[in-house]
């Protein structure tokens, strides 16, 4: 029988994880603030306005919040694709790919090193996200989650996570969900530190970034 993470009342889940988020985010904030100013200027010069991309995502227990990212795509909207998913999101579903023509030149560079995610440090400080956790998905996708897939929303979404150090955008939705549920069921201080350290290597190598 699988253990619901909400039934695990460990000190780390109750207090330590949030404390780690606040300590690390506060230490990184001065450095990240400088990078945000530099990137904002470059985007304004080479890509124009708007600089930021804002979108609602599903957080813990499907609670929606507004995520902030640097805009990496051209400013045009595509119509929503009608989905007929009766038994949850298909395992072979892939949300984005490397050949998306909407991605700008500077956007490709930002995505390669995950610099477009930097503004989410504000989401972490506000308590809407964590440094480590399942990546926040759009409600248009999570609304189709089955009971098993919904388990990835038992913890706050993260800037990085187990799926991000094991393929990022190269893996299917089914693989991502497996990694996220594995993380939710085994979340610990040691695991979070390991993921944060491995994230540095993955980002510098540009693995699976689109």
Tab-separated table of C-alpha atoms in Angstrom:
chain	number	residue	atom	x	y	z
A	1	UNK	CA	0.000	0.000	0.000
A	2	UNK	CA	1.389	3.376	-1.014
A	3	UNK	CA	1.686	6.026	1.665
A	4	UNK	CA	-0.004	9.356	1.069
A	5	UNK	CA	2.569	12.093	1.623
A	6	UNK	CA	-0.023	14.022	3.615
A	7	UNK	CA	0.057	11.218	6.210
A	8	UNK	CA	3.832	11.543	6.668
A	9	UNK	CA	4.273	14.165	9.378
A	10	UNK	CA	8.052	14.481	9.242
A	11	UNK	CA	9.741	17.566	10.630
A	12	UNK	CA	11.279	18.307	7.237
A	13	UNK	CA	7.953	18.270	5.401
A	14	UNK	CA	6.292	20.435	8.060
A	15	UNK	CA	9.023	22.968	8.705
A	16	UNK	CA	12.415	22.109	7.223
A	17	UNK	CA	11.539	22.303	3.539
A	18	UNK	CA	10.094	25.803	3.842
A	19	UNK	CA	13.066	26.887	5.948
A	20	UNK	CA	15.475	25.568	3.305
A	21	UNK	CA	13.563	27.477	0.614
A	22	UNK	CA	13.756	30.747	2.543
A	23	UNK	CA	17.445	30.404	3.417
A	24	UNK	CA	18.636	29.455	-0.086
A	25	UNK	CA	16.308	31.911	-1.860
A	26	UNK	CA	17.408	34.768	0.397
A	27	UNK	CA	21.081	33.998	-0.234
A	28	UNK	CA	20.582	33.797	-3.998
A	29	UNK	CA	18.242	36.789	-4.302
A	30	UNK	CA	20.957	39.511	-4.645
A	31	UNK	CA	22.713	37.554	-7.417
A	32	UNK	CA	19.461	36.654	-9.145
A	33	UNK	CA	18.245	40.262	-8.942
A	34	UNK	CA	21.288	41.423	-10.917
A	35	UNK	CA	20.737	38.696	-13.524
A	36	UNK	CA	17.060	39.638	-13.795
A	37	UNK	CA	17.972	43.270	-14.521
A	38	UNK	CA	20.557	42.285	-17.156
A	39	UNK	CA	18.253	39.774	-18.869
A	40	UNK	CA	15.345	42.235	-18.787
A	41	UNK	CA	17.496	44.810	-20.598
A	42	UNK	CA	18.620	42.272	-23.217
A	43	UNK	CA	15.068	41.109	-23.818
A	44	UNK	CA	13.874	44.705	-24.194
A	45	UNK	CA	16.583	45.390	-26.791
A	46	UNK	CA	16.465	42.152	-28.779
A	47	UNK	CA	12.910	40.888	-28.281
A	48	UNK	CA	10.824	43.865	-27.177
A	49	UNK	CA	7.908	43.917	-24.787
A	50	UNK	CA	6.533	42.239	-22.801
A	51	UNK	CA	9.604	41.134	-20.893
A	52	UNK	CA	7.804	38.760	-18.570
A	53	UNK	CA	5.427	35.910	-19.282
A	54	UNK	CA	2.699	35.368	-16.671
A	55	UNK	CA	0.490	32.315	-16.554
A	56	UNK	CA	-1.700	30.502	-14.060
A	57	UNK	CA	-0.421	27.083	-13.002
A	58	UNK	CA	-1.752	24.356	-10.731
A	59	UNK	CA	-0.012	24.294	-7.379
A	60	UNK	CA	-0.400	22.035	-4.366
A	61	UNK	CA	-3.855	20.398	-4.272
A	62	UNK	CA	-4.744	22.030	-7.633
A	63	UNK	CA	-4.675	25.507	-6.072
A	64	UNK	CA	-3.903	27.938	-8.898
A	65	UNK	CA	-1.257	30.641	-8.693
A	66	UNK	CA	0.405	33.001	-11.162
A	67	UNK	CA	3.874	31.982	-12.290
A	68	UNK	CA	6.425	34.476	-13.610
A	69	UNK	CA	8.974	33.684	-16.310
A	70	UNK	CA	10.981	35.622	-18.856
A	71	UNK	CA	9.186	35.655	-22.184
A	72	UNK	CA	10.924	33.282	-24.588
A	73	UNK	CA	8.292	33.046	-27.313
A	74	UNK	CA	6.829	35.359	-29.928
A	75	UNK	CA	3.767	37.316	-28.870
A	76	UNK	CA	0.990	35.456	-30.546
A	77	UNK	CA	-1.569	33.122	-29.090
A	78	UNK	CA	-2.574	29.762	-30.487
A	79	UNK	CA	-6.043	28.389	-29.973
A	80	UNK	CA	-6.432	25.749	-27.304
A	81	UNK	CA	-6.331	22.208	-28.601
A	82	UNK	CA	-9.443	20.212	-27.834
A	83	UNK	CA	-8.590	17.173	-25.751
A	84	UNK	CA	-10.556	13.985	-25.315
A	85	UNK	CA	-8.695	12.378	-22.434
A	86	UNK	CA	-11.129	10.164	-20.579
A	87	UNK	CA	-8.661	8.291	-18.366
A	88	UNK	CA	-6.115	10.963	-17.522
A	89	UNK	CA	-3.342	12.645	-19.506
A	90	UNK	CA	-1.797	10.114	-21.948
A	91	UNK	CA	1.609	8.819	-20.859
A	92	UNK	CA	3.116	9.624	-24.270
A	93	UNK	CA	1.976	13.254	-24.166
A	94	UNK	CA	4.814	15.749	-24.757
A	95	UNK	CA	4.003	19.378	-24.037
A	96	UNK	CA	6.819	21.055	-25.994
A	97	UNK	CA	9.635	20.232	-28.368
A	98	UNK	CA	12.936	21.581	-29.638
A	99	UNK	CA	11.523	22.685	-33.026
A	100	UNK	CA	8.850	25.082	-31.748
A	101	UNK	CA	9.021	27.992	-34.207
A	102	UNK	CA	7.534	30.406	-31.663
A	103	UNK	CA	10.694	30.422	-29.543
A	104	UNK	CA	12.808	33.543	-30.100
A	105	UNK	CA	16.582	33.482	-30.610
A	106	UNK	CA	17.316	34.926	-27.184
A	107	UNK	CA	14.579	32.693	-25.784
A	108	UNK	CA	16.491	29.596	-26.904
A	109	UNK	CA	19.533	30.761	-24.945
A	110	UNK	CA	17.478	31.522	-21.851
A	111	UNK	CA	15.812	28.114	-21.996
A	112	UNK	CA	19.079	26.271	-22.570
A	113	UNK	CA	20.421	27.411	-19.199
A	114	UNK	CA	16.982	27.721	-17.539
A	115	UNK	CA	17.467	31.460	-17.043
A	116	UNK	CA	13.851	32.042	-18.037
A	117	UNK	CA	12.860	30.450	-14.707
A	118	UNK	CA	14.758	32.956	-12.527
A	119	UNK	CA	11.733	35.173	-11.703
A	120	UNK	CA	10.154	32.170	-9.966
A	121	UNK	CA	12.382	32.865	-6.974
A	122	UNK	CA	9.617	35.352	-6.080
A	123	UNK	CA	7.071	32.499	-6.167
A	124	UNK	CA	9.316	30.594	-3.769
A	125	UNK	CA	9.612	33.507	-1.351
A	126	UNK	CA	5.830	33.973	-1.446
A	127	UNK	CA	5.353	30.306	-0.541
A	128	UNK	CA	3.590	29.371	-3.777
A	129	UNK	CA	6.492	27.213	-4.937
A	130	UNK	CA	9.473	25.388	-3.480
A	131	UNK	CA	13.032	25.159	-4.770
A	132	UNK	CA	12.516	21.438	-5.357
A	133	UNK	CA	9.291	19.728	-6.348
A	134	UNK	CA	7.186	18.688	-9.338
A	135	UNK	CA	7.172	21.359	-12.044
A	136	UNK	CA	3.922	23.356	-12.033
A	137	UNK	CA	1.615	22.367	-14.890
A	138	UNK	CA	-1.114	24.433	-16.564
A	139	UNK	CA	-4.716	23.844	-15.388
A	140	UNK	CA	-5.633	22.939	-18.980
A	141	UNK	CA	-3.557	19.780	-18.446
A	142	UNK	CA	-4.099	19.062	-14.744
A	143	UNK	CA	-7.878	19.228	-15.181
A	144	UNK	CA	-7.548	15.871	-16.969
A	145	UNK	CA	-5.445	14.194	-14.267
A	146	UNK	CA	-6.630	10.827	-13.018
A	147	UNK	CA	-6.315	9.862	-9.337
A	148	UNK	CA	-2.776	8.540	-9.758
A	149	UNK	CA	-1.506	11.578	-11.682
A	150	UNK	CA	-3.073	13.898	-9.091
A	151	UNK	CA	-0.616	12.579	-6.501
A	152	UNK	CA	2.128	14.743	-8.025
A	153	UNK	CA	0.203	17.737	-6.663
A	154	UNK	CA	0.465	16.615	-3.019
A	155	UNK	CA	3.507	18.891	-2.577
A	156	UNK	CA	4.279	22.424	-3.707
A	157	UNK	CA	5.631	22.660	-7.251
A	158	UNK	CA	9.336	23.386	-7.616
A	159	UNK	CA	11.770	25.300	-9.795
A	160	UNK	CA	13.636	22.027	-10.231
A	161	UNK	CA	12.802	18.443	-9.417
A	162	UNK	CA	13.515	14.773	-9.921
A	163	UNK	CA	12.117	14.850	-13.461
A	164	UNK	CA	14.258	17.881	-14.348
A	165	UNK	CA	17.502	16.065	-13.518
A	166	UNK	CA	16.380	12.961	-15.402
A	167	UNK	CA	15.586	14.266	-18.862
A	168	UNK	CA	13.691	17.550	-18.492
A	169	UNK	CA	11.806	18.127	-21.753
A	170	UNK	CA	13.200	14.929	-23.331
A	171	UNK	CA	10.878	12.696	-21.324
A	172	UNK	CA	7.178	12.007	-21.830
A	173	UNK	CA	4.395	13.046	-19.498
A	174	UNK	CA	4.129	9.521	-18.136
A	175	UNK	CA	7.817	9.425	-17.230
A	176	UNK	CA	7.588	12.877	-15.663
A	177	UNK	CA	4.639	11.817	-13.503
A	178	UNK	CA	6.524	8.698	-12.350
A	179	UNK	CA	9.514	10.782	-11.260
A	180	UNK	CA	7.276	13.352	-9.555
A	181	UNK	CA	5.294	10.756	-7.611
A	182	UNK	CA	8.546	9.075	-6.598
A	183	UNK	CA	9.729	12.439	-5.275
A	184	UNK	CA	6.472	13.138	-3.445
A	185	UNK	CA	6.646	9.759	-1.683
A	186	UNK	CA	10.328	10.045	-0.762
A	187	UNK	CA	10.836	13.761	-0.168
A	188	UNK	CA	13.624	14.463	2.333
A	189	UNK	CA	16.350	16.986	3.083
A	190	UNK	CA	19.036	14.709	1.638
A	191	UNK	CA	17.056	14.131	-1.564
A	192	UNK	CA	16.452	17.874	-2.032
A	193	UNK	CA	20.149	18.653	-1.621
A	194	UNK	CA	21.074	15.922	-4.128
A	195	UNK	CA	18.570	17.312	-6.649
A	196	UNK	CA	19.823	20.887	-6.211
A	197	UNK	CA	23.435	19.788	-6.757
A	198	UNK	CA	22.590	17.685	-9.825
A	199	UNK	CA	20.501	20.540	-11.223
A	200	UNK	CA	23.629	22.693	-11.481
A	201	UNK	CA	25.318	20.094	-13.702
A	202	UNK	CA	22.218	19.536	-15.845
A	203	UNK	CA	21.694	23.277	-16.388
A	204	UNK	CA	25.306	23.947	-17.332
A	205	UNK	CA	25.219	21.054	-19.804
A	206	UNK	CA	21.945	22.292	-21.280
A	207	UNK	CA	20.484	18.784	-21.138
A	208	UNK	CA	16.889	18.416	-22.368
A	209	UNK	CA	16.224	22.169	-22.399
A	210	UNK	CA	13.767	23.498	-25.021
